[in-house]
Short mmCIF file of C-alpha atoms and ligand atoms in Angstrom, two decimals:
data_model
loop_
_atom_site.label_atom_id
_atom_site.label_comp_id
_atom_site.label_asym_id
_atom_site.label_seq_id
_atom_site.Cartn_x
_atom_site.Cartn_y
_atom_site.Cartn_z
CA MET A 233 -140.15 -34.39 -114.52
CA THR A 234 -138.57 -38.04 -116.32
CA THR A 235 -136.25 -38.50 -118.94
CA ASN A 236 -137.71 -40.32 -121.97
CA GLY A 237 -136.42 -41.28 -125.28
CA PRO A 238 -133.12 -41.87 -127.32
CA ALA A 239 -131.38 -39.46 -125.19
CA THR A 240 -131.72 -41.91 -121.97
CA GLY A 241 -130.56 -45.08 -124.23
CA ARG A 242 -127.34 -43.08 -125.36
CA THR A 243 -126.69 -41.83 -121.56
CA LEU A 244 -127.01 -45.47 -120.37
CA ARG A 245 -124.30 -47.15 -123.07
CA VAL A 246 -122.39 -44.06 -121.29
CA ALA A 247 -122.70 -45.47 -117.92
CA ALA A 248 -121.84 -48.69 -119.28
CA GLN A 249 -118.37 -47.41 -120.75
CA VAL A 250 -117.98 -45.53 -117.78
CA ALA A 251 -118.75 -48.84 -115.98
CA LEU A 252 -115.99 -49.80 -117.53
CA ASN A 253 -113.43 -48.01 -115.63
CA ALA A 254 -114.40 -49.83 -112.35
CA PRO A 255 -111.88 -51.85 -110.54
CA SER A 256 -112.38 -56.01 -110.75
CA ILE A 257 -111.05 -58.97 -109.78
CA PHE A 258 -107.65 -60.13 -111.43
CA ASN A 259 -109.51 -57.40 -113.93
CA THR A 260 -111.64 -59.49 -115.48
CA GLN A 261 -114.44 -57.07 -115.92
CA PRO A 262 -117.01 -60.20 -115.21
CA TRP A 263 -119.86 -58.29 -116.66
CA ARG A 264 -122.19 -57.29 -119.50
CA TRP A 265 -125.17 -55.00 -119.58
CA VAL A 266 -128.48 -55.08 -121.56
CA VAL A 267 -129.37 -51.68 -122.80
CA GLU A 268 -132.79 -50.88 -123.58
CA GLU A 269 -134.23 -47.28 -123.74
CA GLN A 270 -135.55 -46.86 -119.91
CA SER A 271 -133.16 -49.23 -118.04
CA MET A 272 -130.12 -51.44 -118.09
CA GLN A 273 -129.46 -54.66 -116.84
CA LEU A 274 -126.20 -56.02 -115.35
CA TRP A 275 -125.36 -59.69 -115.63
CA ALA A 276 -122.66 -61.74 -114.55
CA ASP A 277 -120.30 -62.94 -117.05
CA ARG A 278 -119.44 -66.67 -115.88
CA ALA A 279 -116.97 -67.24 -118.71
CA ARG A 280 -114.88 -64.55 -116.78
CA GLN A 281 -115.04 -66.34 -113.51
CA LEU A 282 -111.61 -67.41 -111.25
CA LEU A 283 -112.81 -70.77 -110.96
CA VAL A 284 -110.22 -71.74 -108.62
CA ALA A 285 -109.57 -68.07 -106.39
CA ASP A 286 -113.38 -67.47 -106.77
CA PRO A 287 -115.83 -70.71 -106.82
CA ASP A 288 -118.49 -69.17 -105.53
CA GLY A 289 -118.22 -65.76 -107.65
CA ARG A 290 -118.04 -63.83 -104.51
CA LEU A 291 -115.28 -61.66 -106.16
CA LEU A 292 -116.80 -61.52 -109.20
CA THR A 293 -120.16 -60.27 -107.88
CA VAL A 294 -118.05 -57.75 -105.94
CA SER A 295 -116.74 -56.46 -109.18
CA CYS A 296 -119.40 -56.36 -110.81
CA GLY A 297 -121.23 -54.08 -107.67
CA ALA A 298 -118.17 -51.66 -108.39
CA ALA A 299 -119.49 -51.54 -112.25
CA LEU A 300 -122.85 -51.17 -110.86
CA HIS A 301 -121.65 -47.94 -108.82
CA HIS A 302 -119.46 -46.75 -111.66
CA ALA A 303 -122.68 -46.61 -114.03
CA LYS A 304 -124.81 -45.08 -111.19
CA VAL A 305 -122.06 -42.16 -110.51
CA ALA A 306 -122.38 -41.75 -114.64
CA LEU A 307 -125.75 -41.49 -114.41
CA ALA A 308 -125.87 -38.83 -111.76
CA VAL A 309 -123.46 -36.60 -113.52
CA ALA A 310 -125.44 -37.00 -116.50
CA GLY A 311 -128.50 -35.18 -114.61
CA HIS A 312 -130.12 -38.77 -113.52
CA THR A 313 -131.26 -40.77 -110.59
CA ALA A 314 -131.29 -44.50 -111.13
CA ASP A 315 -134.00 -46.63 -109.32
CA VAL A 316 -131.72 -50.02 -108.96
CA GLN A 317 -132.90 -53.03 -107.96
CA LEU A 318 -130.31 -55.88 -106.92
CA MET A 319 -131.01 -59.52 -107.71
CA PRO A 320 -134.32 -59.24 -109.72
CA ASP A 321 -135.02 -62.33 -110.67
CA PRO A 322 -135.01 -65.07 -108.32
CA ALA A 323 -135.02 -67.28 -111.35
CA GLU A 324 -131.91 -66.09 -113.06
CA PRO A 325 -129.50 -65.59 -110.50
CA ASP A 326 -126.57 -64.27 -112.79
CA LEU A 327 -129.15 -61.42 -113.35
CA LEU A 328 -127.02 -58.97 -110.95
CA ALA A 329 -129.32 -55.39 -111.28
CA GLU A 330 -132.12 -53.74 -113.12
CA VAL A 331 -131.24 -49.78 -113.25
CA ARG A 332 -134.29 -47.86 -114.49
CA ILE A 333 -134.02 -44.29 -115.12
CA GLY A 334 -135.52 -42.28 -112.38
CA PRO A 335 -136.71 -38.49 -111.98
CA ASP A 336 -134.14 -35.95 -113.34
CA HIS A 337 -131.11 -34.66 -110.82
CA GLU A 338 -129.10 -32.06 -109.74
CA PRO A 339 -125.95 -34.04 -109.85
CA THR A 340 -124.03 -33.00 -105.96
CA SER A 341 -120.26 -31.87 -105.51
CA ASP A 342 -119.86 -35.21 -104.39
CA GLU A 343 -120.99 -36.66 -107.24
CA ARG A 344 -119.13 -34.32 -109.38
CA ALA A 345 -115.69 -35.43 -107.39
CA ALA A 346 -116.27 -38.99 -107.79
CA TYR A 347 -117.04 -38.40 -111.39
CA ALA A 348 -114.01 -37.19 -112.18
CA ALA A 349 -111.84 -39.44 -109.96
CA ILE A 350 -112.97 -42.32 -111.86
CA SER A 351 -110.44 -41.84 -114.44
CA GLN A 352 -107.75 -40.85 -112.34
CA ARG A 353 -108.41 -44.38 -110.12
CA ARG A 354 -105.89 -47.08 -110.31
CA THR A 355 -104.88 -49.61 -107.79
CA ASP A 356 -101.76 -48.89 -106.54
CA ARG A 357 -99.63 -51.58 -105.12
CA ARG A 358 -96.78 -49.00 -103.69
CA ALA A 359 -95.71 -48.90 -100.34
CA PHE A 360 -97.96 -45.44 -98.87
CA THR A 361 -95.89 -42.79 -96.69
CA GLY A 362 -96.03 -42.21 -93.28
CA GLU A 363 -98.69 -39.50 -93.44
CA PRO A 364 -102.08 -40.84 -91.67
CA VAL A 365 -105.19 -40.94 -93.33
CA PRO A 366 -107.07 -37.81 -92.02
CA VAL A 367 -109.44 -38.30 -89.58
CA LEU A 368 -112.31 -36.67 -91.26
CA VAL A 369 -111.32 -38.45 -94.69
CA VAL A 370 -111.54 -41.80 -92.35
CA GLN A 371 -115.18 -40.67 -91.08
CA ARG A 372 -116.32 -40.10 -94.43
CA LEU A 373 -115.24 -43.59 -95.75
CA ILE A 374 -116.97 -45.34 -93.26
CA ALA A 375 -119.96 -43.36 -93.70
CA LEU A 376 -120.14 -43.75 -97.58
CA ALA A 377 -120.11 -47.93 -97.14
CA GLU A 378 -122.89 -47.50 -94.50
CA ARG A 379 -124.52 -45.65 -97.21
CA GLU A 380 -124.05 -48.74 -100.01
CA GLY A 381 -125.17 -50.59 -97.08
CA THR A 382 -121.92 -52.49 -95.70
CA HIS A 383 -119.67 -51.56 -93.09
CA LEU A 384 -116.10 -50.77 -92.60
CA ALA A 385 -113.78 -51.70 -90.14
CA VAL A 386 -110.94 -49.81 -89.35
CA LEU A 387 -108.07 -52.14 -88.26
CA ARG A 388 -105.85 -50.74 -85.51
CA GLY A 389 -102.68 -51.95 -84.05
CA GLY A 390 -102.53 -55.96 -83.77
CA GLU A 391 -105.88 -56.20 -85.63
CA ILE A 392 -103.47 -55.21 -88.75
CA ASP A 393 -100.78 -57.88 -87.58
CA ASP A 394 -103.52 -60.30 -87.89
CA LEU A 395 -104.27 -59.05 -91.33
CA ALA A 396 -100.85 -59.21 -91.98
CA ILE A 397 -100.53 -63.05 -90.79
CA LEU A 398 -103.47 -63.86 -92.83
CA ALA A 399 -102.53 -62.41 -96.16
CA ALA A 400 -99.39 -64.33 -95.74
CA ARG A 401 -101.10 -67.57 -94.70
CA ALA A 402 -103.78 -66.83 -98.02
CA ALA A 403 -100.76 -66.65 -100.16
CA GLU A 404 -98.99 -69.86 -99.36
CA LEU A 405 -102.12 -71.39 -99.66
CA GLN A 406 -102.97 -70.49 -102.69
CA PHE A 407 -100.12 -70.41 -104.44
CA ALA A 408 -99.83 -74.18 -103.15
CA ASP A 409 -102.19 -75.02 -105.67
CA PRO A 410 -101.09 -75.69 -109.30
CA ALA A 411 -104.29 -74.44 -110.43
CA TYR A 412 -103.97 -71.47 -108.91
CA ARG A 413 -100.66 -70.68 -110.35
CA HIS A 414 -102.33 -71.94 -113.83
CA GLU A 415 -105.36 -69.28 -113.20
CA LEU A 416 -103.16 -66.08 -112.08
CA ALA A 417 -100.86 -67.04 -114.96
CA ALA A 418 -103.35 -66.73 -117.61
CA TRP A 419 -105.01 -63.19 -116.25
CA THR A 420 -101.17 -62.06 -115.69
CA ALA A 421 -98.67 -63.46 -118.41
CA ALA A 422 -97.98 -60.80 -121.16
CA PRO A 423 -99.04 -61.05 -123.87
CA ASN A 424 -101.93 -63.00 -123.63
CA ALA A 425 -104.21 -61.18 -120.67
CA PRO A 426 -103.13 -57.26 -121.41
CA ALA A 427 -104.03 -57.71 -124.89
CA ASN A 428 -107.37 -58.80 -124.67
CA GLY A 429 -108.44 -55.61 -122.90
CA SER A 430 -107.98 -57.39 -119.38
CA GLY A 431 -105.82 -58.62 -116.90
CA VAL A 432 -102.96 -57.45 -114.65
CA PRO A 433 -100.18 -56.06 -116.45
CA ALA A 434 -96.98 -56.74 -114.71
CA GLU A 435 -95.94 -53.05 -114.82
CA THR A 436 -99.01 -52.32 -112.27
CA ALA A 437 -97.32 -55.27 -109.74
CA VAL A 438 -94.92 -54.44 -107.08
CA SER A 439 -91.81 -56.58 -106.86
CA PRO A 440 -91.81 -58.60 -103.93
CA SER A 441 -90.21 -56.44 -100.60
CA PRO A 442 -91.26 -56.72 -96.85
CA ARG A 443 -94.51 -55.11 -96.24
CA ARG A 444 -96.41 -54.14 -93.21
CA VAL A 445 -99.42 -56.21 -95.03
CA PRO A 446 -98.02 -58.18 -97.74
CA ILE A 447 -99.31 -57.37 -101.34
CA ARG A 448 -100.86 -60.34 -103.30
CA GLU A 449 -98.04 -61.23 -105.80
CA PHE A 450 -99.12 -60.52 -109.63
CA ALA A 451 -96.06 -60.29 -111.50
CA PRO A 452 -95.08 -63.27 -113.39
CA PRO A 453 -91.01 -64.08 -112.63
CA GLY A 454 -88.88 -61.86 -115.26
CA LEU A 455 -90.98 -59.16 -116.18
CA PRO A 456 -90.31 -55.88 -115.25
CA THR A 457 -92.42 -54.52 -112.38
CA LEU A 458 -93.59 -51.53 -110.64
CA ASP A 459 -90.93 -50.36 -107.99
CA PRO A 460 -92.67 -50.60 -104.83
CA GLY A 461 -90.81 -47.09 -103.68
CA ASP A 462 -89.61 -46.61 -99.82
CA GLY A 463 -92.51 -45.79 -98.27
CA THR A 464 -92.99 -48.07 -94.88
CA ASP A 465 -97.22 -47.72 -95.44
CA ALA A 466 -96.82 -46.35 -91.62
CA GLY A 467 -99.71 -43.91 -92.58
CA THR A 468 -102.09 -46.50 -94.31
CA LEU A 469 -105.28 -47.09 -93.14
CA TYR A 470 -106.35 -51.43 -93.19
CA ALA A 471 -109.64 -51.74 -93.38
CA VAL A 472 -112.40 -54.83 -93.84
CA LEU A 473 -115.45 -54.33 -95.61
CA PHE A 474 -118.08 -56.73 -93.97
CA SER A 475 -121.65 -57.14 -93.95
CA ASP A 476 -124.71 -58.23 -92.34
CA GLU A 477 -125.91 -60.85 -94.29
CA ASP A 478 -123.36 -63.53 -96.98
CA GLY A 479 -124.65 -63.97 -100.67
CA PRO A 480 -125.03 -62.02 -103.59
CA ALA A 481 -126.82 -58.72 -102.82
CA ALA A 482 -124.23 -58.43 -99.98
CA TRP A 483 -121.37 -59.05 -102.44
CA LEU A 484 -122.76 -56.64 -104.60
CA ARG A 485 -122.95 -54.02 -102.09
CA ALA A 486 -119.68 -54.26 -100.74
CA GLY A 487 -118.64 -53.76 -104.54
CA GLN A 488 -120.95 -50.86 -104.80
CA ALA A 489 -119.28 -49.73 -101.45
CA LEU A 490 -115.46 -50.38 -102.22
CA SER A 491 -116.05 -48.33 -105.60
CA ALA A 492 -117.61 -45.10 -103.51
CA LEU A 493 -114.41 -45.68 -100.89
CA LEU A 494 -111.70 -45.84 -103.94
CA LEU A 495 -113.58 -42.94 -105.79
CA ALA A 496 -113.77 -40.69 -102.79
CA ALA A 497 -109.99 -41.77 -101.64
CA THR A 498 -108.78 -40.25 -104.85
CA ALA A 499 -110.76 -37.57 -104.74
CA ALA A 500 -108.99 -36.91 -101.66
CA GLY A 501 -105.50 -37.37 -103.08
CA LEU A 502 -105.23 -40.46 -101.69
CA ALA A 503 -104.61 -43.98 -103.38
CA GLY A 504 -105.86 -47.64 -102.29
CA SER A 505 -105.77 -51.43 -103.30
CA PRO A 506 -108.19 -54.18 -102.22
CA ILE A 507 -106.82 -57.11 -100.33
CA SER A 508 -109.26 -59.91 -101.49
CA ASP A 509 -106.93 -63.16 -101.28
CA VAL A 510 -107.44 -63.31 -97.15
CA THR A 511 -111.62 -63.80 -97.93
CA GLU A 512 -111.05 -65.92 -101.24
CA HIS A 513 -109.85 -68.77 -99.08
CA THR A 514 -112.24 -70.19 -96.44
CA LEU A 515 -109.69 -70.44 -93.93
CA THR A 516 -108.10 -67.28 -93.74
CA ARG A 517 -111.96 -65.77 -94.59
CA GLU A 518 -113.05 -67.49 -90.99
CA ARG A 519 -110.23 -66.24 -89.39
CA LEU A 520 -110.82 -62.63 -90.41
CA ARG A 521 -114.27 -63.29 -89.11
CA HIS A 522 -113.00 -63.86 -85.89
CA VAL A 523 -110.08 -60.88 -86.14
CA LEU A 524 -113.52 -58.90 -86.74
CA ALA A 525 -114.99 -60.45 -83.25
CA GLY A 526 -117.89 -62.14 -85.66
CA ILE A 527 -119.62 -59.07 -85.88
CA GLY A 528 -120.27 -59.69 -89.58
CA ALA A 529 -119.52 -61.02 -93.17
CA PRO A 530 -115.65 -60.17 -93.94
CA GLN A 531 -116.03 -59.16 -98.06
CA LEU A 532 -112.65 -57.79 -98.49
CA ALA A 533 -109.55 -55.99 -96.64
CA LEU A 534 -108.47 -52.96 -98.09
CA ARG A 535 -105.45 -49.91 -97.79
CA ILE A 536 -105.57 -46.49 -98.26
CA GLY A 537 -103.04 -43.94 -97.90
CA TYR A 538 -100.52 -41.14 -99.13
CA PRO A 539 -98.83 -42.28 -102.40
CA PRO A 540 -95.34 -41.72 -103.60
CA ALA A 541 -94.80 -39.27 -106.41
CA GLY A 542 -95.96 -40.76 -109.70
CA THR A 543 -99.19 -43.08 -110.87
CA PRO A 544 -98.82 -46.10 -111.57
CA PRO A 545 -99.84 -47.17 -115.26
CA ALA A 546 -103.30 -48.16 -116.43
CA SER A 547 -104.32 -51.40 -116.64
CA PRO A 548 -106.16 -52.56 -119.81
CA ARG A 549 -110.31 -52.75 -120.29
CA ARG A 550 -112.25 -54.47 -122.55
CA ARG A 551 -114.57 -52.61 -125.59
CA LEU A 552 -117.58 -51.45 -125.14
CA GLY A 553 -119.19 -53.77 -127.90
CA GLU A 554 -118.09 -56.74 -125.81
CA VAL A 555 -119.74 -55.71 -122.59
CA VAL A 556 -123.01 -54.39 -123.95
CA ASN A 557 -125.88 -55.55 -125.91
CA LEU A 558 -128.47 -53.47 -127.28
CA THR A 559 -132.20 -54.35 -127.27
CA GLY A 560 -135.49 -52.52 -127.88
C1 FMN B 16 -113.19 -57.59 -105.61
C2 FMN B 16 -111.74 -57.03 -106.10
C3 FMN B 16 -110.62 -57.75 -105.64
C4 FMN B 16 -109.54 -57.42 -106.07
N1 FMN B 16 -108.25 -58.19 -105.48
C5 FMN B 16 -107.01 -57.50 -105.31
C6 FMN B 16 -106.20 -58.30 -104.45
O1 FMN B 16 -106.12 -58.78 -103.66
N2 FMN B 16 -104.58 -57.96 -104.55
C7 FMN B 16 -104.75 -56.52 -105.79
O2 FMN B 16 -103.40 -55.86 -105.59
N3 FMN B 16 -105.44 -56.36 -106.42
C8 FMN B 16 -106.68 -56.70 -106.07
N4 FMN B 16 -107.98 -55.79 -106.85
C9 FMN B 16 -107.55 -54.69 -107.98
C10 FMN B 16 -107.33 -55.29 -108.88
O3 FMN B 16 -106.55 -56.06 -109.57
C11 FMN B 16 -107.42 -54.16 -110.14
O4 FMN B 16 -108.61 -53.54 -110.05
C12 FMN B 16 -107.75 -54.28 -111.24
O5 FMN B 16 -106.14 -55.10 -112.12
C13 FMN B 16 -107.67 -53.11 -113.01
O6 FMN B 16 -106.58 -52.33 -112.33
P1 FMN B 16 -107.38 -50.93 -111.84
O7 FMN B 16 -107.86 -50.71 -110.37
O8 FMN B 16 -105.88 -50.02 -111.54
O9 FMN B 16 -107.88 -49.80 -112.61
C14 FMN B 16 -108.77 -56.20 -106.69
C15 FMN B 16 -110.40 -55.73 -107.39
C16 FMN B 16 -111.42 -56.29 -106.87
C17 FMN B 16 -112.76 -55.26 -107.72
#
């Protein structure tokens, strides 16, 4: 049985609203939805692309993939299957996905848990505790990445040291570029970015401190930041999402996987933060590929672990009317 009529259009708008909670590079939320009665289209919003940090739009596209996954979770708990076609029109490279409502569907407990995690999830840049991520959770995260058409390489020992070196190198390379510093300031410095419902507020950025793998520096100097806490990150899982291919469809899949992983981690009482500076710069991205022994194209790294007490503040979001166009 399929669901027809205005109720579906309303459900699609709700899915677009839920998708606004998705993580995105610099909290740019670089997407637009065109909502019809039985389908919705996901478009890249190039005006929100980070032209210096992300000249090819890979992290923009990963971010859109995360929004797509959030929308799919919202549709699933509303009782709909979603038939998704990635990059449906070769003549329209900014049309990233077409989502059509399929047959009715009984939500699974995992889908309900992922949905409940959407409003709880935060990018948590604080140092995590020494408690390791349980093996069963790690296996589940690997399986979730596979289900989304991508792969999760869990880093061990020396590979984590390699990631630390590459993260430090990526930061050096980026901060040496005045254009990068300018772009970062535009998306972090209060009051402009957060007041627009986007950007990374200083109070979600951690103050600089020695870390097992360096955390990206977001906070403009002089603003109050989040205390990184006294964790050691000793139990933190460091991993790299990687793909067989490299291109917009692979980036979208990586974004869907990132969303699935972060929501599953949140549901399991864990927290996480993406580490994408290592894949933004060509040099460090290529070196990360070598760390993975050349088995695929690294899309981004991430860390997942048990956070200290408390929750980082929520980051701002755009309004639904800014990201949705209605037709029909
Ligand atoms: C593709 C992508 C790349 C990201 N890269 C980083 C990063 O390198 N460092 C970091 O601390 N956060 C990173 N983030 C997290 C965003 O900054 C975060 O999602 C955004 O500020 C919104 O905050 P929230 O996730 O708490 O809602 C990334 C997120 C995405 C989707």
